[in-house]
Coordinates of C-alpha atoms in Angstrom, one line a residue:
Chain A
X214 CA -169.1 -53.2 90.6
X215 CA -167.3 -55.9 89.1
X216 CA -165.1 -54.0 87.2
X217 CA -163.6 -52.2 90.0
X218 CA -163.3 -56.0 91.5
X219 CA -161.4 -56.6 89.0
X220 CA -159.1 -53.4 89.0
X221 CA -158.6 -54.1 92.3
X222 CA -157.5 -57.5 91.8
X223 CA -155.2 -56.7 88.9
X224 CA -153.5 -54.0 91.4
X225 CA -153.1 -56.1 93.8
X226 CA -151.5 -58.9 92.1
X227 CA -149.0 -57.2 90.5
X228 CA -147.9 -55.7 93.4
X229 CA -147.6 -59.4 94.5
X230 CA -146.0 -59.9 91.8
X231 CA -143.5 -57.4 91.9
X232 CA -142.7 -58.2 95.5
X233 CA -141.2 -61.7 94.6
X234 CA -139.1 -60.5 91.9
X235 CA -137.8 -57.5 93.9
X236 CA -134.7 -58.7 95.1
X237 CA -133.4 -60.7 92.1
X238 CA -130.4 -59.5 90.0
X239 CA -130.5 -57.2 87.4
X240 CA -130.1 -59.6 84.7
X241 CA -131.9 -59.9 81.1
X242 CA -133.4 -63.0 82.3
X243 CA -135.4 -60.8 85.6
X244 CA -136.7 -57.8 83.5
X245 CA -138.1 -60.5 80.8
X246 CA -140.1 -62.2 83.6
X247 CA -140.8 -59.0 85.1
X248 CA -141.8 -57.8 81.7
X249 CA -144.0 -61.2 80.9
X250 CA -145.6 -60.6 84.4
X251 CA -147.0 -57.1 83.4
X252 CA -150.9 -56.7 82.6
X253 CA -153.0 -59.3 81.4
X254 CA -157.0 -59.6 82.7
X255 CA -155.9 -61.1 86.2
X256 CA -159.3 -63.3 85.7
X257 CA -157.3 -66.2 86.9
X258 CA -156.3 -64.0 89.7
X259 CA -159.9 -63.3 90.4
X260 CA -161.0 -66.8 90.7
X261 CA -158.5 -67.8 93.3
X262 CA -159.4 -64.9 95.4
X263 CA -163.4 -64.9 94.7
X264 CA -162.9 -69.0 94.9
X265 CA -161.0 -68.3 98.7
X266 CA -163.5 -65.5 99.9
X267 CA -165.8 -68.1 100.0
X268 CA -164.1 -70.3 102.2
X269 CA -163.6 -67.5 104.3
X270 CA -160.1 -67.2 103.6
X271 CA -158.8 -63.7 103.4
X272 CA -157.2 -62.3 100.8
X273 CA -153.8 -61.6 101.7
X274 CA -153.7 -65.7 102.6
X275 CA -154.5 -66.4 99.5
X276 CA -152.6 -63.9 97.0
X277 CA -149.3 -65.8 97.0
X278 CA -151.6 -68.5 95.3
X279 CA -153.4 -65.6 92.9
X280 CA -149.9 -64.5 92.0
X281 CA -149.0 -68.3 91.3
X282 CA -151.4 -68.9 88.7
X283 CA -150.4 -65.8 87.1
X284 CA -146.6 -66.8 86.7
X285 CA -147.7 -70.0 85.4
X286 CA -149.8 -68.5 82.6
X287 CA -147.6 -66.1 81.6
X288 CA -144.7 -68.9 81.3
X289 CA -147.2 -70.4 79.5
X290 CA -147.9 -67.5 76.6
X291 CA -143.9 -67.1 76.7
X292 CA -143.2 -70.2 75.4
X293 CA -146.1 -70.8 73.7
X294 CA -145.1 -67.1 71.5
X295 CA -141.4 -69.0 71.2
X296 CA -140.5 -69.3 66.7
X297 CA -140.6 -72.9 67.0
X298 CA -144.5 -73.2 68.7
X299 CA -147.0 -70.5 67.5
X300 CA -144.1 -67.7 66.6
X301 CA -146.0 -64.6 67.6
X302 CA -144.8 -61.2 67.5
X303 CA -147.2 -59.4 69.6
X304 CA -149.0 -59.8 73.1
X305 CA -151.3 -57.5 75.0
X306 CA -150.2 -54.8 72.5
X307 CA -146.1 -55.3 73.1
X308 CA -143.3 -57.4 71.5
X309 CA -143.1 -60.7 72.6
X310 CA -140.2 -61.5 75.0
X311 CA -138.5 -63.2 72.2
X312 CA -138.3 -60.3 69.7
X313 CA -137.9 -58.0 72.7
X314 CA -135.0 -59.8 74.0
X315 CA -133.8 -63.2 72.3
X316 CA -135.1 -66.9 72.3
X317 CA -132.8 -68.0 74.8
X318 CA -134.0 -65.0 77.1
X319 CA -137.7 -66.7 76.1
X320 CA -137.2 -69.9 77.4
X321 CA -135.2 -69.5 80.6
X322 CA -137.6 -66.7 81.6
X323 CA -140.5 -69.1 80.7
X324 CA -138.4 -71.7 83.0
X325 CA -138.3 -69.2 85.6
X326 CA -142.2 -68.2 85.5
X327 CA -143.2 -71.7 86.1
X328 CA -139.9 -72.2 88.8
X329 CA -141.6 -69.0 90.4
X330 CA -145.0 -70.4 90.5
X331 CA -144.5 -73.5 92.4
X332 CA -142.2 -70.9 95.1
X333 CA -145.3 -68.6 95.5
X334 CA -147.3 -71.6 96.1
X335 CA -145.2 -72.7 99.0
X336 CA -145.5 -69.1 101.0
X337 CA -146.3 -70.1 104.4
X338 CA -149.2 -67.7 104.8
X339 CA -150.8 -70.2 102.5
X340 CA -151.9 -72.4 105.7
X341 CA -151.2 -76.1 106.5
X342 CA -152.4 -77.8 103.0
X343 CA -150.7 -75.5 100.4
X344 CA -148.8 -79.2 99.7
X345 CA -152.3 -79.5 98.2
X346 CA -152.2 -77.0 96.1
X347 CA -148.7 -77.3 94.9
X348 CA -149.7 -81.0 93.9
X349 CA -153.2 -79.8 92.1
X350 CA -150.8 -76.9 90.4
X351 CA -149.1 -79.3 89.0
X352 CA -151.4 -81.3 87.4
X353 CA -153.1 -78.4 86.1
X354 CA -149.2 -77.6 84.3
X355 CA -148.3 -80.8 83.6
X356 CA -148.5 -84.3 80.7
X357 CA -152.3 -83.9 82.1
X358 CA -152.8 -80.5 81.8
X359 CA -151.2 -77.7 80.2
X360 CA -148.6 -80.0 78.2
X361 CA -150.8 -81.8 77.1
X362 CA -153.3 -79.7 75.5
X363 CA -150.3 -77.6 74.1
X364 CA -148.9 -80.6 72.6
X365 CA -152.3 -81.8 71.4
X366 CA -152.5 -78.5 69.1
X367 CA -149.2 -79.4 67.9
X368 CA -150.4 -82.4 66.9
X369 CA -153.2 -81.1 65.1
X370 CA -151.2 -78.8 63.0
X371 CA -149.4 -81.9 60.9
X372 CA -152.6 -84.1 61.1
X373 CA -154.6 -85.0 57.9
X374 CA -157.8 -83.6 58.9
X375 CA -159.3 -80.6 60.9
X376 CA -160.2 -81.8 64.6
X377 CA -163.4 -82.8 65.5
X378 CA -165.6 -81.2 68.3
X379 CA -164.7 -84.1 71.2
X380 CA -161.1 -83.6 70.0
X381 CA -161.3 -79.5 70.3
X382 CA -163.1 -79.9 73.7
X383 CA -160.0 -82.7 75.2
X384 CA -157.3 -80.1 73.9
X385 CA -159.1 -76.7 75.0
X386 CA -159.9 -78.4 78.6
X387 CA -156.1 -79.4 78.6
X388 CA -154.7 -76.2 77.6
X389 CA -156.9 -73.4 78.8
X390 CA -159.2 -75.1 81.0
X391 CA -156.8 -76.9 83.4
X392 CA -155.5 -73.6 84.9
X393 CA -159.2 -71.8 84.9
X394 CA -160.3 -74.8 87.1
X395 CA -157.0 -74.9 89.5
X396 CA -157.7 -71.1 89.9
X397 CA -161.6 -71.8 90.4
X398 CA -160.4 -74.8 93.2
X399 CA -157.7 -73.3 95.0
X400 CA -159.5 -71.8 97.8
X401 CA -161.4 -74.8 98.4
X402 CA -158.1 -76.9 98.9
X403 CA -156.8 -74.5 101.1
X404 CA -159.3 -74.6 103.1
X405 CA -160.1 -78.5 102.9
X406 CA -163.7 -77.9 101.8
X407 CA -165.5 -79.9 98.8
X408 CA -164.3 -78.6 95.4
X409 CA -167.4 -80.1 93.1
X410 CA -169.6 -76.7 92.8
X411 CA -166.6 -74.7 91.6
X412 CA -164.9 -77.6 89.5
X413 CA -168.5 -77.5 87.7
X414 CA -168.5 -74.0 87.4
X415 CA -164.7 -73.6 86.1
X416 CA -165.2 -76.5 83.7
X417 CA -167.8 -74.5 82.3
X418 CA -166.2 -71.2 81.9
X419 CA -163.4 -72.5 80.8
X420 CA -164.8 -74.1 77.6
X421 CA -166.6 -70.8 76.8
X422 CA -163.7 -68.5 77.8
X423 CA -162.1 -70.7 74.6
X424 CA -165.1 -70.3 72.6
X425 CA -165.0 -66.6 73.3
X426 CA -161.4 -66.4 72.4
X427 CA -162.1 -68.2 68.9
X428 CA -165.2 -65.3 68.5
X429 CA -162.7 -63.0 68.9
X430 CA -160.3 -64.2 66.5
X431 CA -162.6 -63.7 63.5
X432 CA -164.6 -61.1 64.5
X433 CA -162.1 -59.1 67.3
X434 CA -160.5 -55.9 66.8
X435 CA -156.8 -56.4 66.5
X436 CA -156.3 -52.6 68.7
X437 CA -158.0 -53.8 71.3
X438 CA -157.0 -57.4 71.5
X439 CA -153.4 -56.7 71.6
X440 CA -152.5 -59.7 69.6
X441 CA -152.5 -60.4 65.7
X442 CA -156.2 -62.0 65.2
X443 CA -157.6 -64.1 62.1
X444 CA -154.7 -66.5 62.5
X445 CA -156.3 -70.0 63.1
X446 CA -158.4 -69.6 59.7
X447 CA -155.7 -68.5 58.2
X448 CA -153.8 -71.6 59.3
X449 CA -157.4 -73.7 58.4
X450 CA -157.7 -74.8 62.1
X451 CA -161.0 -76.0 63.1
X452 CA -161.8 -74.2 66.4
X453 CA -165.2 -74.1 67.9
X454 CA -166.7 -71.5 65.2
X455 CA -165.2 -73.1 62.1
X456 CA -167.3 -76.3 63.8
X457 CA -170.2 -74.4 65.4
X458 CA -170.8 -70.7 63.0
X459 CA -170.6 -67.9 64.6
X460 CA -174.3 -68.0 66.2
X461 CA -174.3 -71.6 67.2
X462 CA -170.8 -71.0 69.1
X463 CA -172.0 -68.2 71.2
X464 CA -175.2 -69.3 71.7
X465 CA -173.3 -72.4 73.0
X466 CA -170.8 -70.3 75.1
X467 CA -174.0 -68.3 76.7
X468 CA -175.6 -71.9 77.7
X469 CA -171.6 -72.6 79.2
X470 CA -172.2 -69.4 81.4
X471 CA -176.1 -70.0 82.7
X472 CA -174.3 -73.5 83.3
X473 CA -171.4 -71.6 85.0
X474 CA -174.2 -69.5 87.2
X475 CA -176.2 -72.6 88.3
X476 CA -173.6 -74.1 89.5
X477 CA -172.4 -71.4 92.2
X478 CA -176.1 -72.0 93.6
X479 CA -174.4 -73.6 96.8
X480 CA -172.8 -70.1 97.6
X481 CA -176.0 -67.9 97.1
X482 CA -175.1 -64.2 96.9
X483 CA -171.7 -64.2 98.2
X484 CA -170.4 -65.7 94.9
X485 CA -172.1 -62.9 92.8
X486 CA -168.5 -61.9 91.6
X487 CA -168.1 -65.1 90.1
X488 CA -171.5 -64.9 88.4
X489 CA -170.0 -61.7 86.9
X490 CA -166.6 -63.1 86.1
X491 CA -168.7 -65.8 83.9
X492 CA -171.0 -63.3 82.0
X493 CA -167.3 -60.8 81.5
X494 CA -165.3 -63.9 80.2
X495 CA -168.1 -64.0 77.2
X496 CA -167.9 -60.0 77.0
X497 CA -164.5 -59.0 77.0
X498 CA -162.9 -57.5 73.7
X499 CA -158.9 -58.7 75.2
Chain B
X6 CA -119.0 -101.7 96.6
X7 CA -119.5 -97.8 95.7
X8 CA -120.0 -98.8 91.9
X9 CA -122.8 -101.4 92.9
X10 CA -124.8 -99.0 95.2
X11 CA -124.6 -97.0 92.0
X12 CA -125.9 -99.2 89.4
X13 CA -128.7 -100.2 92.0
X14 CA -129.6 -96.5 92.2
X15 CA -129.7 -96.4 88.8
X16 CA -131.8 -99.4 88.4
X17 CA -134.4 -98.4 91.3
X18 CA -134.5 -94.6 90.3
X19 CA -135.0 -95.7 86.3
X20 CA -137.9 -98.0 87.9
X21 CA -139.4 -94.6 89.8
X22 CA -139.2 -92.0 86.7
X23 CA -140.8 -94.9 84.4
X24 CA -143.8 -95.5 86.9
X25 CA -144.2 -91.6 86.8
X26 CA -144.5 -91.2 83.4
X27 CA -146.3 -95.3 82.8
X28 CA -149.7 -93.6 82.7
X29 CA -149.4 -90.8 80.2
X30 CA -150.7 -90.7 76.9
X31 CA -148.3 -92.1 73.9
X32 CA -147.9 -88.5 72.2
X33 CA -144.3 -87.3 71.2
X34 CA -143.8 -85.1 74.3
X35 CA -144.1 -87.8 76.6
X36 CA -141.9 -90.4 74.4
X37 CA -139.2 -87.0 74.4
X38 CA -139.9 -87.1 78.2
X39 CA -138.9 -90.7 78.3
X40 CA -136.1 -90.4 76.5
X41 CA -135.0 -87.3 78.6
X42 CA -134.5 -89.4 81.5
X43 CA -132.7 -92.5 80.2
X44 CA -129.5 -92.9 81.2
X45 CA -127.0 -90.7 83.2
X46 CA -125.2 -90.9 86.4
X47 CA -127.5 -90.6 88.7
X48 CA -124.9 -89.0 91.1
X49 CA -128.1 -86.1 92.1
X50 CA -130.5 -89.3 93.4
X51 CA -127.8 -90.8 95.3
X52 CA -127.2 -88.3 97.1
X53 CA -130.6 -87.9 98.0
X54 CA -130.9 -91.6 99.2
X55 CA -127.4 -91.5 100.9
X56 CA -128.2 -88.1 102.4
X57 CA -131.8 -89.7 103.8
X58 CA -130.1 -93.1 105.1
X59 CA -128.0 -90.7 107.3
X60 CA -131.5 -89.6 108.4
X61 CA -133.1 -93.2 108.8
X62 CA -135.3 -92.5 106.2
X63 CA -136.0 -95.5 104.6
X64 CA -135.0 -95.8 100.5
X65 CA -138.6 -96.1 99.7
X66 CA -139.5 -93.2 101.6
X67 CA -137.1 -90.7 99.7
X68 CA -137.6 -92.3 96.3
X69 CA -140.0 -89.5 94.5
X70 CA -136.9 -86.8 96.4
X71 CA -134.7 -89.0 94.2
X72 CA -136.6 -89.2 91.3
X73 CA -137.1 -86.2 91.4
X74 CA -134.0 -84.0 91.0
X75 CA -133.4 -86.3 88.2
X76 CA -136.7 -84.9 86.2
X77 CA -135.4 -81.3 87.1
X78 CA -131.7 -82.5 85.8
X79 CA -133.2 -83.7 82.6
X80 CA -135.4 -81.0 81.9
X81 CA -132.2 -78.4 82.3
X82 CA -130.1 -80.5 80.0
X83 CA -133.0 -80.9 77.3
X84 CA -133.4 -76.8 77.1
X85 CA -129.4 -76.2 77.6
X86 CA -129.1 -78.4 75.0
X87 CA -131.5 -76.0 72.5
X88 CA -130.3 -74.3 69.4
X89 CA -130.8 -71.3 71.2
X90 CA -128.8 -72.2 73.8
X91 CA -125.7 -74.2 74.1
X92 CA -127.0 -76.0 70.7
X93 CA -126.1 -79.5 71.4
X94 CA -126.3 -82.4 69.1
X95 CA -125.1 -85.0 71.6
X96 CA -125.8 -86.2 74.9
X97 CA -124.9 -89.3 76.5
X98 CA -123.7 -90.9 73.4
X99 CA -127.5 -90.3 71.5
X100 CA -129.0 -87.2 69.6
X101 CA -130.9 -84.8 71.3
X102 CA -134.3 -84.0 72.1
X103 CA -134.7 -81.2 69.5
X104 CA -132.5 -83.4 67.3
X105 CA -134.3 -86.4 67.8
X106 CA -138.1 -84.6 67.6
X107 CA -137.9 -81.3 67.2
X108 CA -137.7 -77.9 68.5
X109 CA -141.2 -77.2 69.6
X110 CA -141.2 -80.6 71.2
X111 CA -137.4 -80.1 73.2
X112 CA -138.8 -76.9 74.7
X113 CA -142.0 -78.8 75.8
X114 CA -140.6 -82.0 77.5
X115 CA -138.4 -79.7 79.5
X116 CA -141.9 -77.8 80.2
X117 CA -142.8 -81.2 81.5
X118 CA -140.5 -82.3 82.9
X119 CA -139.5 -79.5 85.2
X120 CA -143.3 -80.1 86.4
X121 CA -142.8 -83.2 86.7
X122 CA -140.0 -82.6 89.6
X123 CA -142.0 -80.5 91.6
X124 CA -145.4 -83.2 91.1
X125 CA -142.8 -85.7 92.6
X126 CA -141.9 -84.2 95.5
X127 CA -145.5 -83.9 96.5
X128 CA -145.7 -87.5 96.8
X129 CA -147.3 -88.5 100.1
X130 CA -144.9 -90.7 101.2
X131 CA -142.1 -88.3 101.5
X132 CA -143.6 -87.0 104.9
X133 CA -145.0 -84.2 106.4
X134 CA -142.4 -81.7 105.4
X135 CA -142.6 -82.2 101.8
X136 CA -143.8 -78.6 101.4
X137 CA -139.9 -77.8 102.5
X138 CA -138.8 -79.6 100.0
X139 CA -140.3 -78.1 97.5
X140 CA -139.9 -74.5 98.4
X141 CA -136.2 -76.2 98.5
X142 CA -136.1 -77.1 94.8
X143 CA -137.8 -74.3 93.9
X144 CA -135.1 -72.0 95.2
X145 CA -132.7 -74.7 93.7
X146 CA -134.1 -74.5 89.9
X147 CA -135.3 -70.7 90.1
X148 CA -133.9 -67.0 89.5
X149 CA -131.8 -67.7 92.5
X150 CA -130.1 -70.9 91.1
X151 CA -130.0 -72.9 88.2
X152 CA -131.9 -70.0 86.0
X153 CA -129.2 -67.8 87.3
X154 CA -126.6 -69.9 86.4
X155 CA -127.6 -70.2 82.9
X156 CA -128.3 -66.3 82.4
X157 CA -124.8 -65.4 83.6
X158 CA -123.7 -68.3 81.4
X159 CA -125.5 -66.5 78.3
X160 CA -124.5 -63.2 79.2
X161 CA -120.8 -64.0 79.8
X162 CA -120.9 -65.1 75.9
X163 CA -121.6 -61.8 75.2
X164 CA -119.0 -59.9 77.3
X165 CA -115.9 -58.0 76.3
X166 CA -113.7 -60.3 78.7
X167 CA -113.5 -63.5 80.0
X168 CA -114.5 -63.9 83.3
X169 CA -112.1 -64.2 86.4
X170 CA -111.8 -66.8 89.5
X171 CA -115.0 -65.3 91.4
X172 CA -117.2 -64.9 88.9
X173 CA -117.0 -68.6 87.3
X174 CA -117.2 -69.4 90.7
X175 CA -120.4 -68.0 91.2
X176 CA -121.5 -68.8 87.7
X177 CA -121.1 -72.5 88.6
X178 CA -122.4 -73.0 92.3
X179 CA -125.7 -71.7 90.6
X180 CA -125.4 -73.6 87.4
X181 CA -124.6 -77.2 88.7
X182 CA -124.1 -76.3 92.5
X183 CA -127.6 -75.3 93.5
X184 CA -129.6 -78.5 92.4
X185 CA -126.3 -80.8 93.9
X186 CA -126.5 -79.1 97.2
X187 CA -130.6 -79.4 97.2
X188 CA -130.0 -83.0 96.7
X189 CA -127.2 -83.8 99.4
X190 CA -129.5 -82.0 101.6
X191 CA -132.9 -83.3 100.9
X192 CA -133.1 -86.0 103.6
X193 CA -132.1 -83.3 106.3
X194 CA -135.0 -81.4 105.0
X195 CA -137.5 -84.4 105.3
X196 CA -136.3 -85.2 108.2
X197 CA -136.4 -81.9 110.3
X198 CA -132.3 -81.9 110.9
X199 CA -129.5 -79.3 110.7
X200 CA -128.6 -79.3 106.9
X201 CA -125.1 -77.7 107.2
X202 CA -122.5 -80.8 107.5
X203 CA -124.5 -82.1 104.2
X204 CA -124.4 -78.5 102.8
X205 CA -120.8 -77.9 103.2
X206 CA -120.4 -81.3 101.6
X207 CA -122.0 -80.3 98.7
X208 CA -120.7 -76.8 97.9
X209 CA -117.7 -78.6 97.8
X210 CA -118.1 -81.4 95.6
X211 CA -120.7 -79.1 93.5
X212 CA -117.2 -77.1 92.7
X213 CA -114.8 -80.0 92.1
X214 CA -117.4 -81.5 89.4
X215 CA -117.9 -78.3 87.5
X216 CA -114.1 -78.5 87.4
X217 CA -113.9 -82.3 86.8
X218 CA -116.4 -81.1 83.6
X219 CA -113.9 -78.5 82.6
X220 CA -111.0 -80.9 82.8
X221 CA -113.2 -83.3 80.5
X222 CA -113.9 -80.5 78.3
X223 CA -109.9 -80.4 77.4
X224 CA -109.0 -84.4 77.8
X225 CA -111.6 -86.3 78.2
X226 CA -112.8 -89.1 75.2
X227 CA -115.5 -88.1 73.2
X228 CA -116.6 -91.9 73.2
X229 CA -116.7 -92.4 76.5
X230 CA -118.5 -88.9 77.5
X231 CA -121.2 -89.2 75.0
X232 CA -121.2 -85.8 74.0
X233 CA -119.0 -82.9 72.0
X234 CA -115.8 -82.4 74.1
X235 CA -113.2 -79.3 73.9
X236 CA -116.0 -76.7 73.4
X237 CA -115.1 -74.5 76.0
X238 CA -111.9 -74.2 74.5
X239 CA -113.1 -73.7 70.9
X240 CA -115.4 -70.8 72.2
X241 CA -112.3 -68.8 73.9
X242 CA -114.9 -69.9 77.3
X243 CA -113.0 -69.2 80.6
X244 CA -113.1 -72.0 82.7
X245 CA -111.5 -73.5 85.9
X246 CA -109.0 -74.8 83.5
X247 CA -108.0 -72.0 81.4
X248 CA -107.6 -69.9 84.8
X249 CA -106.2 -72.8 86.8
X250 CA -103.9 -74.7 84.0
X251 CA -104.5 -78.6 83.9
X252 CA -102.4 -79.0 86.8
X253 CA -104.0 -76.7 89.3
X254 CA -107.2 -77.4 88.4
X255 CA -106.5 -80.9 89.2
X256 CA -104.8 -80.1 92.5
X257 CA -107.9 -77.7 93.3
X258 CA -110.1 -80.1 92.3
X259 CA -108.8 -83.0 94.7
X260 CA -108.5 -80.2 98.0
X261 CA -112.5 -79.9 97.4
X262 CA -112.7 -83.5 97.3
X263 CA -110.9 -83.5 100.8
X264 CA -113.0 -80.7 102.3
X265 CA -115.9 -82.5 101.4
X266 CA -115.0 -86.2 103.0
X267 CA -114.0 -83.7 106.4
X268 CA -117.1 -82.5 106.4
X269 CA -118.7 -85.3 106.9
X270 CA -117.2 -86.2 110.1
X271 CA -121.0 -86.1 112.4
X272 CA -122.0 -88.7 110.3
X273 CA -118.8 -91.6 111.3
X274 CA -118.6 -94.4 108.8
X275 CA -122.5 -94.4 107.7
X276 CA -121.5 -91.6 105.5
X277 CA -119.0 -93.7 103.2
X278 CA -120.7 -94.1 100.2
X279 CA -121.3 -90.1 100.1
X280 CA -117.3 -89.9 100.5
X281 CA -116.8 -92.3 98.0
X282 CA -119.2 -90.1 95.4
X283 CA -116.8 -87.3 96.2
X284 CA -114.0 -89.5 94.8
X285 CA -116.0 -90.2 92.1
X286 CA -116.9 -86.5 90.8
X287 CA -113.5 -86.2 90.2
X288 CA -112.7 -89.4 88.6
X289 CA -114.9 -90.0 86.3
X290 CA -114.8 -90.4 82.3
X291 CA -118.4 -88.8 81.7

């Protein structure tokens, strides 16, 4: 069952998690990343693992990269929640770390995720080429990745008109997708194999894990999301249902994830948890 | 000439950090970027390259190492500088990030550019044990070290009593020492060689230009420093001065300086220009 996969994952990963902040000092600065670090889906944890499975790498040599990917998202949503970018209050259901603690708290435990991330990434048990991966990490978080897409939806926000549907598609591969396909990938560098299938297949998920996410925002249930929803129309953002109706943009998210499925074809049935991580990233209510 | 193996540092490591950032798109976060890394002393990438000659690695060979303290340097300054934080106006003589952009943009160029550091040191030609290098910065920027140093910067703000000898001691080798030490001892780390001479060099110097700073802070010249001087003071901040006086600070201050040139006895006359950047911590206007 996929579900329990995933249970198990999420388990798993935060006690990874836990583990490298163990030993730190009792400072505001620890318990806000420790705090950041708490829930979430894991699904970016899941790829990594389900991606390094199939290179036949086991799991314990790949969770330091698992738990990685985590502390780089969840720098990411820390700053990202900050007054002075999307100034939100509320995250999987809790206070965000700066009404919690403080904004100065926010940003050096954001500083610290991301710090964190690239030190998980060079755990020895990682084998010979985790160089790879600490170079592919930080493209995915970088002026080509993350940054970027973040400060493309900056840009938007004082721009004349809405964005158009290439525009939407460069700044939600930037700032969603970039991490989705280094979790995807990160097995296959480890391992030195060919990345294409799962680049395909993360490329794909990503856009409809975004598409999925703007469903959610006009038609979610604020309880179960954890987060204040109905914002970007609110803020008159286009987004890929303001562009596509409801209808069109998760008919075109279902397309993304028969996409998503073909593409694990090299694999056959041992990638059947990624098959079901596509089809939950159109499902899920969080 | 120490001053003209400076200003050729400066000019070569400029050359590095604008080739890194040449192919990036022209949005504000990467113009904030540039701007970041204009200018400074470029003390941190000299000792990189001084600390690699002693290694016979070749200048080339440790430039990205060089480059790339510098881009975490910047990116500390740019969120130090925050209104959350120390709430700078000033730095080297021009308005800051946030000043200059604005908030939202500040918080992401230091996003970037602490990426940025560790994309550097992945650079190929920095050898086969790269990956120890950046585990190295990692521990250098992270919980353990600069983060650290900032948090028990915040929280000492916040305290009922100044703090004493030991505790601005430790406050400081995590603050500025950390990333000085990771850079004296970079080219041991590339090249496979015991790190302690270099390190003991650096804990040193790390000290004596934290209190060099702090004897700035109370008579330096605005002008020539390029940023708001005789804060500490204004704050009721302890600092190596206000526990030390002017005098023993100075004295204090010019013993490190001595430790540091002793230890770098192993390395015979190769290692003058590092024992002329110790004279320089302590002698310089900004």
């Amino acid at each position: 069952m996929f579900a329990d996969r995933l249970r198990r994952v999420q388990e798993r990963v935060q006690a990874a998690l836990d583990e490298a902040l163990a030993t730190d000092p009792d400072l505001p600065v620890i318990q806000a990343m420790r705090y950041a670090l708490r829930g979430g889906k894991r699904l970016r944890a899941l790829l990594v693992l389900e991606g390094a499975r199939l290179h036949d790498i086991p799991e314990d040599e790949a969770m330091p990269a698992a738990a990685a990917v985590e502390a780089l998202h969840a720098y990411s949503l820390v700053h990202d929640d900050l007054p002075c970018m999307d100034d939100d209050d509320l995250r999987r259901g809790q206070p965000t770390v700066h009404v919690k603690w403080d904004e100065a708290t926010a940003v050096l435990a954001g500083d610290a995720l991301q710090t964190l991330a690239f030190e998980l990434c060079c755990d020895p048990v990682l084998g010979a080429r985790r160089i790879d991966l600490v170079a592919a990490l930080a493209q995915a978080a970088g002026a080509r990745g993350m940054v970027l897409g973040q400060a493309l939806d900056i840009a938007a926000e004082s721009a004349d008109q809405p964005l158009d549907m290439d525009q939407i598609t460069r700044l939600q591969a930037a700032k969603t997708g970039a991490l989705i396909e280094f979790s995807a990938i990160a097995g296959a560098i480890l391992a030195g194999a060919d990345d294409r299938p799962l680049r395909d297949y993360a490329r794909a998920i990503g856009l409809a894990f975004q598409i999925a996410d703007d469903l959610l925002d006009v038609q979610g249930d604020p309880a179960k999301a954890g987060k204040k929803l109905g914002k970007d129309a609110a803020a008159g953002k286009a987004t890929f249902v303001s562009l596509l109706g409801v209808d069109g943009a998760r008919q075109r998210a279902e397309e993304l994830v028969e996409h998503a499925i073909a593409a694990l074809a090299p694999y056959g049935q041992r990638a059947d948890n990624l098959r079901e991580a596509a089809r939950f990233v159109i499902s899920r209510e969080t």
